[in-house]
mmCIF file of C-alpha atoms and ligand atoms in Angstrom:
data_model
loop_
_atom_site.group_PDB
_atom_site.id
_atom_site.type_symbol
_atom_site.label_atom_id
_atom_site.label_comp_id
_atom_site.label_asym_id
_atom_site.label_seq_id
_atom_site.Cartn_x
_atom_site.Cartn_y
_atom_site.Cartn_z
ATOM 1 C CA UNK N 1 25.015 1.501 14.700
ATOM 2 C CA UNK N 2 23.474 0.839 11.269
ATOM 3 C CA UNK N 3 25.925 -0.549 8.715
ATOM 4 C CA UNK N 4 23.920 -0.503 5.463
ATOM 5 C CA UNK N 5 22.016 2.480 4.151
ATOM 6 C CA UNK N 6 20.095 1.473 1.033
ATOM 7 C CA UNK N 7 19.968 4.191 -1.636
ATOM 8 C CA UNK N 8 16.425 4.606 -2.953
ATOM 9 C CA UNK N 9 14.898 6.324 -6.000
ATOM 10 C CA UNK N 10 11.196 7.046 -6.366
ATOM 11 C CA UNK N 11 10.023 6.870 -9.979
ATOM 12 C CA UNK N 12 6.658 8.688 -10.083
ATOM 13 C CA UNK N 13 6.282 11.257 -7.299
ATOM 14 C CA UNK N 14 2.465 11.094 -7.115
ATOM 15 C CA UNK N 15 -0.027 9.961 -4.474
ATOM 16 C CA UNK N 16 1.914 6.867 -3.411
ATOM 17 C CA UNK N 17 5.389 8.013 -4.499
ATOM 18 C CA UNK N 18 5.509 11.129 -2.329
ATOM 19 C CA UNK N 19 4.330 9.199 0.718
ATOM 20 C CA UNK N 20 6.898 6.440 0.217
ATOM 21 C CA UNK N 21 9.614 9.107 -0.233
ATOM 22 C CA UNK N 22 8.743 10.714 3.099
ATOM 23 C CA UNK N 23 8.510 7.321 4.817
ATOM 24 C CA UNK N 24 11.941 6.241 3.502
ATOM 25 C CA UNK N 25 13.394 9.538 4.752
ATOM 26 C CA UNK N 26 12.269 8.660 8.290
ATOM 27 C CA UNK N 27 14.218 5.341 8.377
ATOM 28 C CA UNK N 28 17.844 4.997 9.491
ATOM 29 C CA UNK N 29 18.704 2.125 7.120
ATOM 30 C CA UNK N 30 17.642 3.713 3.807
ATOM 31 C CA UNK N 31 17.702 7.128 2.168
ATOM 32 C CA UNK N 32 16.129 8.938 -0.787
ATOM 33 C CA UNK N 33 18.623 9.887 -3.494
ATOM 34 C CA UNK N 34 16.081 11.397 -5.879
ATOM 35 C CA UNK N 35 12.494 11.440 -7.114
ATOM 36 C CA UNK N 36 11.103 11.807 -10.632
ATOM 37 C CA UNK N 37 8.301 13.763 -12.280
ATOM 38 C CA UNK N 38 6.996 13.780 -15.833
ATOM 39 C CA UNK N 39 5.849 17.412 -15.789
ATOM 40 C CA UNK N 40 6.778 20.621 -13.884
ATOM 41 C CA UNK N 41 3.720 20.589 -11.602
ATOM 42 C CA UNK N 42 3.268 21.980 -8.091
ATOM 43 C CA UNK N 43 4.260 18.524 -6.808
ATOM 44 C CA UNK N 44 7.597 18.817 -8.645
ATOM 45 C CA UNK N 45 8.181 22.199 -7.038
ATOM 46 C CA UNK N 46 7.191 20.896 -3.594
ATOM 47 C CA UNK N 47 9.534 17.912 -3.933
ATOM 48 C CA UNK N 48 12.420 20.369 -4.306
ATOM 49 C CA UNK N 49 11.135 22.539 -1.461
ATOM 50 C CA UNK N 50 11.210 19.421 0.724
ATOM 51 C CA UNK N 51 14.863 18.865 -0.158
ATOM 52 C CA UNK N 52 14.542 16.012 -2.663
ATOM 53 C CA UNK N 53 16.688 16.034 -5.813
ATOM 54 C CA UNK N 54 14.331 16.040 -8.790
ATOM 55 C CA UNK N 55 14.920 14.061 -11.979
ATOM 56 C CA UNK N 56 12.854 13.990 -15.163
ATOM 57 C CA UNK N 57 11.501 10.786 -16.635
ATOM 58 C CA UNK N 58 11.595 12.070 -20.236
ATOM 59 C CA UNK N 59 14.746 14.003 -21.250
ATOM 60 C CA UNK N 60 12.856 16.046 -23.854
ATOM 61 C CA UNK N 61 10.795 17.597 -21.033
ATOM 62 C CA UNK N 62 13.817 19.256 -19.381
ATOM 63 C CA UNK N 63 13.151 22.605 -21.166
ATOM 64 C CA UNK N 64 9.601 22.656 -19.705
ATOM 65 C CA UNK N 65 11.042 22.352 -16.201
ATOM 66 C CA UNK N 66 13.662 25.031 -16.934
ATOM 67 C CA UNK N 67 10.971 27.358 -18.273
ATOM 68 C CA UNK N 68 8.972 26.854 -15.070
ATOM 69 C CA UNK N 69 12.092 27.634 -13.016
ATOM 70 C CA UNK N 70 12.194 24.139 -11.490
ATOM 71 C CA UNK N 71 15.732 22.796 -11.100
ATOM 72 C CA UNK N 72 16.307 19.250 -12.298
ATOM 73 C CA UNK N 73 19.319 17.120 -11.406
ATOM 74 C CA UNK N 74 19.178 14.913 -14.513
ATOM 75 C CA UNK N 75 17.123 12.136 -16.058
ATOM 76 C CA UNK N 76 15.768 8.892 -14.662
ATOM 77 C CA UNK N 77 18.735 7.071 -16.219
ATOM 78 C CA UNK N 78 21.146 9.381 -14.349
ATOM 79 C CA UNK N 79 19.276 8.704 -11.109
ATOM 80 C CA UNK N 80 19.334 4.939 -11.582
ATOM 81 C CA UNK N 81 23.159 5.043 -11.699
ATOM 82 C CA UNK N 82 23.196 6.382 -8.114
ATOM 83 C CA UNK N 83 20.776 3.972 -6.365
ATOM 84 C CA UNK N 84 20.409 0.396 -5.159
ATOM 85 C CA UNK N 85 16.651 0.219 -5.652
ATOM 86 C CA UNK N 86 13.851 2.110 -7.361
ATOM 87 C CA UNK N 87 10.338 2.222 -5.947
ATOM 88 C CA UNK N 88 8.192 2.498 -9.066
ATOM 89 C CA UNK N 89 5.037 4.481 -8.316
ATOM 90 C CA UNK N 90 3.917 5.066 -11.898
ATOM 91 C CA UNK N 91 0.179 4.997 -12.672
ATOM 92 C CA UNK N 92 -1.305 1.480 -12.794
ATOM 93 C CA UNK N 93 -0.154 -0.669 -15.773
ATOM 94 C CA UNK N 94 2.565 1.900 -16.654
ATOM 95 C CA UNK N 95 5.110 0.672 -14.121
ATOM 96 C CA UNK N 96 5.730 -2.618 -15.863
ATOM 97 C CA UNK N 97 6.892 -0.681 -18.945
ATOM 98 C CA UNK N 98 9.849 0.490 -16.821
ATOM 99 C CA UNK N 99 11.017 -3.011 -15.856
ATOM 100 C CA UNK N 100 13.513 -3.332 -18.707
ATOM 101 C CA UNK N 101 15.048 0.068 -17.876
ATOM 102 C CA UNK N 102 15.616 -1.095 -14.293
ATOM 103 C CA UNK N 103 17.102 -4.412 -15.431
ATOM 104 C CA UNK N 104 19.511 -2.619 -17.786
ATOM 105 C CA UNK N 105 20.558 -0.285 -14.948
ATOM 106 C CA UNK N 106 21.118 -3.271 -12.645
ATOM 107 C CA UNK N 107 18.895 -1.947 -9.856
ATOM 108 C CA UNK N 108 16.272 -3.784 -7.848
ATOM 109 C CA UNK N 109 12.700 -2.525 -8.163
ATOM 110 C CA UNK N 110 9.456 -2.469 -6.220
ATOM 111 C CA UNK N 111 6.228 -2.087 -8.201
ATOM 112 C CA UNK N 112 2.794 -1.130 -6.891
ATOM 113 C CA UNK N 113 -0.559 -2.897 -6.895
ATOM 114 C CA UNK N 114 -1.663 -1.444 -10.239
ATOM 115 C CA UNK N 115 0.721 -3.870 -11.961
ATOM 116 C CA UNK N 116 -0.050 -7.542 -12.582
ATOM 117 C CA UNK N 117 1.614 -10.203 -10.420
ATOM 118 C CA UNK N 118 2.535 -12.469 -13.332
ATOM 119 C CA UNK N 119 4.814 -9.969 -15.051
ATOM 120 C CA UNK N 120 6.843 -9.442 -11.859
ATOM 121 C CA UNK N 121 6.645 -12.874 -10.260
ATOM 122 C CA UNK N 122 6.736 -11.843 -6.590
ATOM 123 C CA UNK N 123 4.060 -10.062 -4.543
ATOM 124 C CA UNK N 124 4.481 -8.737 -1.017
ATOM 125 C CA UNK N 125 2.628 -8.197 2.217
ATOM 126 C CA UNK N 126 4.632 -7.538 5.393
ATOM 127 C CA UNK N 127 2.567 -9.844 7.576
ATOM 128 C CA UNK N 128 1.802 -12.763 5.285
ATOM 129 C CA UNK N 129 4.844 -13.419 3.061
ATOM 130 C CA UNK N 130 7.838 -11.209 4.016
ATOM 131 C CA UNK N 131 10.231 -14.174 4.184
ATOM 132 C CA UNK N 132 9.341 -15.355 0.646
ATOM 133 C CA UNK N 133 10.742 -12.080 -0.687
ATOM 134 C CA UNK N 134 14.086 -12.062 1.144
ATOM 135 C CA UNK N 135 16.763 -11.147 -1.398
ATOM 136 C CA UNK N 136 14.334 -10.768 -4.348
ATOM 137 C CA UNK N 137 15.170 -8.325 -7.152
ATOM 138 C CA UNK N 138 11.676 -7.431 -8.446
ATOM 139 C CA UNK N 139 8.654 -7.391 -6.169
ATOM 140 C CA UNK N 140 5.136 -5.950 -6.299
ATOM 141 C CA UNK N 141 3.564 -4.519 -3.118
ATOM 142 C CA UNK N 142 -0.092 -5.545 -3.491
ATOM 143 C CA UNK N 143 -2.828 -2.902 -3.796
ATOM 144 C CA UNK N 144 -4.466 -0.968 -0.978
ATOM 145 C CA UNK N 145 -7.503 -3.281 -0.972
ATOM 146 C CA UNK N 146 -5.454 -6.481 -1.063
ATOM 147 C CA UNK N 147 -3.183 -5.150 1.699
ATOM 148 C CA UNK N 148 -6.296 -4.504 3.800
ATOM 149 C CA UNK N 149 -7.610 -8.011 3.182
ATOM 150 C CA UNK N 150 -4.228 -9.588 3.944
ATOM 151 C CA UNK N 151 -3.840 -7.744 7.262
ATOM 152 C CA UNK N 152 -7.051 -9.106 8.801
ATOM 153 C CA UNK N 153 -7.366 -12.429 6.959
ATOM 154 C CA UNK N 154 -3.808 -13.739 7.412
ATOM 155 C CA UNK N 155 -4.100 -14.033 11.247
ATOM 156 C CA UNK N 156 -7.393 -15.933 10.799
ATOM 157 C CA UNK N 157 -5.763 -18.358 8.343
ATOM 158 C CA UNK N 158 -2.745 -18.796 10.624
ATOM 159 C CA UNK N 159 -4.482 -19.203 14.000
ATOM 160 C CA UNK N 160 -8.040 -20.443 13.392
ATOM 161 C CA UNK N 161 -8.190 -21.753 9.821
ATOM 162 C CA UNK N 162 -10.356 -20.439 6.997
ATOM 163 C CA UNK N 163 -12.659 -22.545 4.854
ATOM 164 C CA UNK N 164 -14.025 -19.821 2.539
ATOM 165 C CA UNK N 165 -14.372 -16.032 2.321
ATOM 166 C CA UNK N 166 -16.924 -13.830 0.566
ATOM 167 C CA UNK N 167 -15.977 -10.142 0.460
ATOM 168 C CA UNK N 168 -17.277 -7.000 -1.214
ATOM 169 C CA UNK N 169 -15.020 -3.995 -1.800
ATOM 170 C CA UNK N 170 -16.936 -0.705 -1.690
ATOM 171 C CA UNK N 171 -14.313 1.490 -3.276
ATOM 172 C CA UNK N 172 -13.814 5.236 -3.233
ATOM 173 C CA UNK N 173 -14.481 6.632 -6.713
ATOM 174 C CA UNK N 174 -11.248 8.639 -6.926
ATOM 175 C CA UNK N 175 -8.460 9.957 -4.710
ATOM 176 C CA UNK N 176 -9.058 13.413 -3.133
ATOM 177 C CA UNK N 177 -6.677 15.165 -5.542
ATOM 178 C CA UNK N 178 -8.266 13.755 -8.702
ATOM 179 C CA UNK N 179 -10.872 16.097 -10.148
ATOM 180 C CA UNK N 180 -11.028 14.471 -13.562
ATOM 181 C CA UNK N 181 -12.719 11.128 -12.853
ATOM 182 C CA UNK N 182 -16.006 9.921 -11.347
ATOM 183 C CA UNK N 183 -18.422 8.502 -10.410
ATOM 184 C CA UNK N 184 -20.070 11.731 -9.213
ATOM 185 C CA UNK N 185 -23.642 10.478 -8.966
ATOM 186 C CA UNK N 186 -23.590 6.735 -9.541
ATOM 187 C CA UNK N 187 -22.614 3.377 -8.053
ATOM 188 C CA UNK N 188 -20.475 1.409 -10.475
ATOM 189 C CA UNK N 189 -20.210 -2.369 -10.124
ATOM 190 C CA UNK N 190 -17.173 -4.251 -11.407
ATOM 191 C CA UNK N 191 -18.858 -6.701 -13.748
ATOM 192 C CA UNK N 192 -15.866 -8.999 -13.999
ATOM 193 C CA UNK N 193 -16.665 -11.642 -11.372
ATOM 194 C CA UNK N 194 -14.806 -12.329 -9.183
ATOM 195 C CA UNK N 195 -13.193 -8.880 -9.014
ATOM 196 C CA UNK N 196 -9.388 -8.995 -9.205
ATOM 197 C CA UNK N 197 -9.044 -8.598 -5.412
ATOM 198 C CA UNK N 198 -9.725 -12.257 -4.545
ATOM 199 C CA UNK N 199 -7.187 -13.714 -6.994
ATOM 200 C CA UNK N 200 -4.773 -10.966 -5.927
ATOM 201 C CA UNK N 201 -4.956 -12.012 -2.262
ATOM 202 C CA UNK N 202 -3.804 -15.480 -3.302
ATOM 203 C CA UNK N 203 -0.495 -13.956 -4.443
ATOM 204 C CA UNK N 204 0.331 -13.168 -0.798
ATOM 205 C CA UNK N 205 -1.699 -15.833 1.064
ATOM 206 C CA UNK N 206 -1.273 -19.045 -0.867
ATOM 207 C CA UNK N 207 -4.370 -21.183 -1.301
ATOM 208 C CA UNK N 208 -6.809 -18.865 0.481
ATOM 209 C CA UNK N 209 -10.344 -19.601 -0.708
ATOM 210 C CA UNK N 210 -11.903 -16.182 -1.422
ATOM 211 C CA UNK N 211 -14.492 -14.703 -3.782
ATOM 212 C CA UNK N 212 -14.795 -10.939 -4.161
ATOM 213 C CA UNK N 213 -17.139 -8.394 -5.728
ATOM 214 C CA UNK N 214 -16.418 -4.667 -6.048
ATOM 215 C CA UNK N 215 -18.350 -1.428 -6.598
ATOM 216 C CA UNK N 216 -17.086 2.159 -6.875
ATOM 217 C CA UNK N 217 -19.061 4.868 -5.045
ATOM 218 C CA UNK N 218 -18.932 8.699 -5.109
ATOM 219 C CA UNK N 219 -16.527 9.351 -2.216
ATOM 220 C CA UNK N 220 -12.822 10.161 -2.046
ATOM 221 C CA UNK N 221 -12.312 9.198 1.591
ATOM 222 C CA UNK N 222 -11.733 5.433 1.978
ATOM 223 C CA UNK N 223 -12.652 1.960 0.786
ATOM 224 C CA UNK N 224 -14.991 -0.098 2.993
ATOM 225 C CA UNK N 225 -15.001 -3.911 2.873
ATOM 226 C CA UNK N 226 -17.874 -6.135 3.979
ATOM 227 C CA UNK N 227 -16.502 -9.603 4.702
ATOM 228 C CA UNK N 228 -17.988 -12.987 5.595
ATOM 229 C CA UNK N 229 -15.569 -15.752 6.581
ATOM 230 C CA UNK N 230 -16.432 -19.410 7.096
ATOM 231 C CA UNK N 231 -13.865 -20.545 9.642
ATOM 232 C CA UNK N 232 -12.561 -24.099 9.918
ATOM 233 C CA UNK N 233 -13.993 -24.373 13.420
ATOM 234 C CA UNK N 234 -16.383 -22.594 15.769
ATOM 235 C CA UNK N 235 -14.967 -19.456 17.329
ATOM 236 C CA UNK N 236 -16.136 -16.430 19.337
ATOM 237 C CA UNK N 237 -16.230 -12.718 18.672
ATOM 238 C CA UNK N 238 -13.782 -12.226 21.556
ATOM 239 C CA UNK N 239 -11.274 -14.731 20.117
ATOM 240 C CA UNK N 240 -11.216 -12.896 16.772
ATOM 241 C CA UNK N 241 -10.990 -9.451 18.403
ATOM 242 C CA UNK N 242 -8.069 -10.642 20.548
ATOM 243 C CA UNK N 243 -6.316 -11.970 17.432
ATOM 244 C CA UNK N 244 -6.590 -8.601 15.683
ATOM 245 C CA UNK N 245 -5.672 -6.700 18.874
ATOM 246 C CA UNK N 246 -2.314 -8.457 18.588
ATOM 247 C CA UNK N 247 -1.982 -7.823 14.845
ATOM 248 C CA UNK N 248 0.146 -4.864 13.738
ATOM 249 C CA UNK N 249 -1.430 -2.191 11.521
ATOM 250 C CA UNK N 250 -4.971 -3.204 12.456
ATOM 251 C CA UNK N 251 -6.890 -0.667 14.529
ATOM 252 C CA UNK N 252 -10.374 -0.768 16.076
ATOM 253 C CA UNK N 253 -12.973 1.974 15.765
ATOM 254 C CA UNK N 254 -16.380 1.982 17.447
ATOM 255 C CA UNK N 255 -19.792 2.946 16.138
ATOM 256 C CA UNK N 256 -20.811 3.415 19.790
ATOM 257 C CA UNK N 257 -18.259 6.253 19.994
ATOM 258 C CA UNK N 258 -19.783 8.025 16.996
ATOM 259 C CA UNK N 259 -17.633 6.489 14.275
ATOM 260 C CA UNK N 260 -20.538 5.432 12.098
ATOM 261 C CA UNK N 261 -18.940 5.960 8.675
ATOM 262 C CA UNK N 262 -15.688 6.523 6.800
ATOM 263 C CA UNK N 263 -16.200 10.276 7.341
ATOM 264 C CA UNK N 264 -15.642 10.024 11.112
ATOM 265 C CA UNK N 265 -12.675 7.697 10.619
ATOM 266 C CA UNK N 266 -10.949 10.281 8.461
ATOM 267 C CA UNK N 267 -11.901 13.001 10.982
ATOM 268 C CA UNK N 268 -10.153 10.866 13.625
ATOM 269 C CA UNK N 269 -7.216 10.631 11.207
ATOM 270 C CA UNK N 270 -7.117 14.420 10.951
ATOM 271 C CA UNK N 271 -7.229 14.721 14.756
ATOM 272 C CA UNK N 272 -4.167 12.453 15.030
ATOM 273 C CA UNK N 273 -2.232 15.212 13.213
ATOM 274 C CA UNK N 274 -0.136 12.863 11.121
ATOM 275 C CA UNK N 275 1.374 13.967 7.807
ATOM 276 C CA UNK N 276 -1.411 14.437 5.200
ATOM 277 C CA UNK N 277 -3.929 12.976 7.763
ATOM 278 C CA UNK N 278 -2.772 9.547 6.651
ATOM 279 C CA UNK N 279 -4.124 6.455 8.413
ATOM 280 C CA UNK N 280 -1.764 3.597 7.586
ATOM 281 C CA UNK N 281 -3.613 1.056 9.730
ATOM 282 C CA UNK N 282 -6.674 -0.908 8.603
ATOM 283 C CA UNK N 283 -9.685 0.277 10.592
ATOM 284 C CA UNK N 284 -12.022 -2.492 11.784
ATOM 285 C CA UNK N 285 -15.389 -1.596 13.331
ATOM 286 C CA UNK N 286 -15.100 -3.392 16.692
ATOM 287 C CA UNK N 287 -18.843 -3.363 17.274
ATOM 288 C CA UNK N 288 -19.414 -4.615 13.720
ATOM 289 C CA UNK N 289 -17.497 -7.863 14.325
ATOM 290 C CA UNK N 290 -19.756 -10.882 14.941
ATOM 291 C CA UNK N 291 -18.974 -14.557 15.155
ATOM 292 C CA UNK N 292 -21.866 -17.013 15.020
ATOM 293 C CA UNK N 293 -20.625 -20.585 15.248
ATOM 294 C CA UNK N 294 -18.053 -20.945 12.481
ATOM 295 C CA UNK N 295 -19.108 -17.777 10.591
ATOM 296 C CA UNK N 296 -17.335 -14.438 11.070
ATOM 297 C CA UNK N 297 -18.909 -11.185 9.815
ATOM 298 C CA UNK N 298 -17.039 -7.845 9.801
ATOM 299 C CA UNK N 299 -16.505 -4.447 8.195
ATOM 300 C CA UNK N 300 -13.192 -2.705 7.679
ATOM 301 C CA UNK N 301 -12.107 0.614 6.184
ATOM 302 C CA UNK N 302 -8.939 1.303 4.201
ATOM 303 C CA UNK N 303 -7.227 4.654 3.733
ATOM 304 C CA UNK N 304 -6.237 3.880 0.164
ATOM 305 C CA UNK N 305 -3.538 6.546 -0.152
ATOM 306 C CA UNK N 306 -1.478 5.372 2.811
ATOM 307 C CA UNK N 307 -1.953 1.743 3.926
ATOM 308 C CA UNK N 308 0.623 0.382 1.452
ATOM 309 C CA UNK N 309 3.315 2.899 2.475
ATOM 310 C CA UNK N 310 4.768 0.943 5.446
ATOM 311 C CA UNK N 311 4.668 -2.243 3.339
ATOM 312 C CA UNK N 312 6.976 -0.554 0.791
ATOM 313 C CA UNK N 313 9.464 0.139 3.587
ATOM 314 C CA UNK N 314 9.364 -3.450 4.869
ATOM 315 C CA UNK N 315 9.666 -4.690 1.288
ATOM 316 C CA UNK N 316 12.935 -2.759 0.812
ATOM 317 C CA UNK N 317 14.271 -4.363 4.015
ATOM 318 C CA UNK N 318 13.283 -7.853 2.841
ATOM 319 C CA UNK N 319 14.808 -7.363 -0.632
ATOM 320 C CA UNK N 320 18.164 -6.310 0.874
ATOM 321 C CA UNK N 321 17.866 -8.775 3.775
ATOM 322 C CA UNK N 322 18.481 -5.913 6.206
ATOM 323 C CA UNK N 323 16.196 -7.676 8.690
ATOM 324 C CA UNK N 324 15.163 -11.321 8.275
ATOM 325 C CA UNK N 325 12.236 -11.299 10.700
ATOM 326 C CA UNK N 326 9.057 -9.607 9.447
ATOM 327 C CA UNK N 327 7.779 -8.626 12.901
ATOM 328 C CA UNK N 328 11.076 -6.885 13.647
ATOM 329 C CA UNK N 329 10.845 -4.879 10.412
ATOM 330 C CA UNK N 330 7.166 -4.064 10.957
ATOM 331 C CA UNK N 331 7.960 -2.772 14.446
ATOM 332 C CA UNK N 332 10.906 -0.685 13.223
ATOM 333 C CA UNK N 333 8.833 0.851 10.410
ATOM 334 C CA UNK N 334 5.887 1.530 12.707
ATOM 335 C CA UNK N 335 8.129 3.239 15.255
ATOM 336 C CA UNK N 336 9.704 5.478 12.605
ATOM 337 C CA UNK N 337 6.308 6.418 11.137
ATOM 338 C CA UNK N 338 4.569 6.786 14.501
ATOM 339 C CA UNK N 339 1.828 4.271 13.675
ATOM 340 C CA UNK N 340 -0.034 1.667 15.753
HETATM 341 P P1 LIG U 1 -0.642 8.982 -9.314
HETATM 342 O O1 LIG U 1 -1.282 9.235 -10.618
HETATM 343 O O2 LIG U 1 -1.081 9.772 -8.138
HETATM 344 O O3 LIG U 1 0.923 9.177 -9.443
HETATM 345 C C1 LIG U 1 1.649 8.577 -10.490
HETATM 346 C C2 LIG U 1 2.933 9.357 -10.720
HETATM 347 O O4 LIG U 1 3.693 8.684 -11.722
HETATM 348 C C3 LIG U 1 2.718 10.771 -11.212
HETATM 349 O O5 LIG U 1 3.605 11.620 -10.504
HETATM 350 C C4 LIG U 1 3.093 10.711 -12.677
HETATM 351 O O6 LIG U 1 3.656 11.922 -13.122
HETATM 352 C C5 LIG U 1 4.157 9.633 -12.687
HETATM 353 N N1 LIG U 1 4.297 8.935 -13.976
HETATM 354 C C6 LIG U 1 3.547 9.044 -15.095
HETATM 355 N N2 LIG U 1 4.022 8.226 -16.066
HETATM 356 C C7 LIG U 1 5.098 7.589 -15.526
HETATM 357 C C8 LIG U 1 5.996 6.625 -16.019
HETATM 358 N N3 LIG U 1 5.898 6.131 -17.253
HETATM 359 N N4 LIG U 1 6.989 6.177 -15.204
HETATM 360 C C9 LIG U 1 7.108 6.643 -13.944
HETATM 361 N N5 LIG U 1 6.267 7.570 -13.420
HETATM 362 C C10 LIG U 1 5.267 8.024 -14.200
HETATM 363 O O7 LIG U 1 -0.803 7.418 -9.047
HETATM 364 P P2 LIG U 1 -0.874 6.687 -7.639
HETATM 365 O O8 LIG U 1 -2.255 6.762 -7.117
HETATM 366 O O9 LIG U 1 0.255 7.153 -6.781
HETATM 367 O O10 LIG U 1 -0.645 5.183 -8.081
HETATM 368 C C11 LIG U 1 0.638 4.657 -8.298
HETATM 369 C C12 LIG U 1 0.585 3.159 -8.184
HETATM 370 O O11 LIG U 1 0.182 2.816 -6.870
HETATM 371 C C13 LIG U 1 -0.412 2.449 -9.118
HETATM 372 O O12 LIG U 1 0.087 1.181 -9.436
HETATM 373 C C14 LIG U 1 -1.628 2.298 -8.238
HETATM 374 O O13 LIG U 1 -2.484 1.259 -8.647
HETATM 375 C C15 LIG U 1 -0.976 1.999 -6.905
HETATM 376 N N6 LIG U 1 -1.785 2.312 -5.740
HETATM 377 C C16 LIG U 1 -2.539 3.431 -5.697
HETATM 378 C C17 LIG U 1 -3.318 3.666 -4.578
HETATM 379 C C18 LIG U 1 -4.206 4.863 -4.492
HETATM 380 O O14 LIG U 1 -5.263 4.769 -3.891
HETATM 381 N N7 LIG U 1 -3.861 5.988 -5.047
HETATM 382 C C19 LIG U 1 -3.283 2.795 -3.500
HETATM 383 C C20 LIG U 1 -2.432 1.691 -3.554
HETATM 384 C C21 LIG U 1 -1.688 1.438 -4.677
#
């Protein structure tokens, strides 16, 4: 018998927001009270078709929704009066502009990885620092890339010890639904060195020694990371594989079984027949993992639209102290979402 049901708002029903809304709806200790849109798009209409109450972010846009025949239940401020927490899924760097509104409404808030850690003060990954966020009011779930790094690196730090990491993020150019941005025929390096991913990982794994580079490539499917880790002692490929076998939300794929690129991983994702073909787990190429002495080499792939979704659920649990143990929350979320 569940005693507390946390009332949740989603501010920004886009790529991440709609997935978090559906994931919250599958839990028995939280519920969606409403979601917001800025404009009367097909996503606004589909939110209503799915049974969500729709609220507008900007009151002056209500006539646009009415004209489009899309029923709204009020404004963001109305919605905030009815909830315990808002999951802000606004475009990167926009979410932080909402912080004061949430404070005034007296609701807790989760922000996404597009916001900076410093403005919020707490960052979250289910595996590496759940307990640090117990009872917090404002927390940022780190980005898709940082979540991917945290999932495979944290067990290495915990069980073997890590001296230094060099990692390159090969990032999808845009999400599948974004027809306005590129690159279409180019490879775009991030010239700020290190890329923000390394410093970002330190917000959820304190003191980890990592340098990162990043490039964007013309694909919408996934990010791929190439990672070299200098461990604190000699290890074996089998020891590292066994560690990840026992790590939630990490999955193995095999080149020897024809999974030679992100394309086959997403085909596998489609064959699993999950909502939107989402793959919430980090996909590590098992036959691409090699340990030589104290050096570990590996590749992993990240489904950028969905890996952070279960972390948002665990983050809500931590912030309301519904469950104190991270592994218990991870297991509950995974069961509800049918992952791992
Ligand atoms: P998106 O553009 O798909 O969706 C953003 C939504 O926010 C849209 O529905 C938009 O109408 C709404 N919005 C616009 N202005 C707003 C405002 N001022 N307040 C609230 N909502 C507003 O964006 P997304 O890809 O879902 O990204 C959301 C956040 O999640 C960003 O911080 C991003 O960095 C992070 N993130 C994105 C991905 C990804 O690959 N898409 C992965 C992990 C984390």
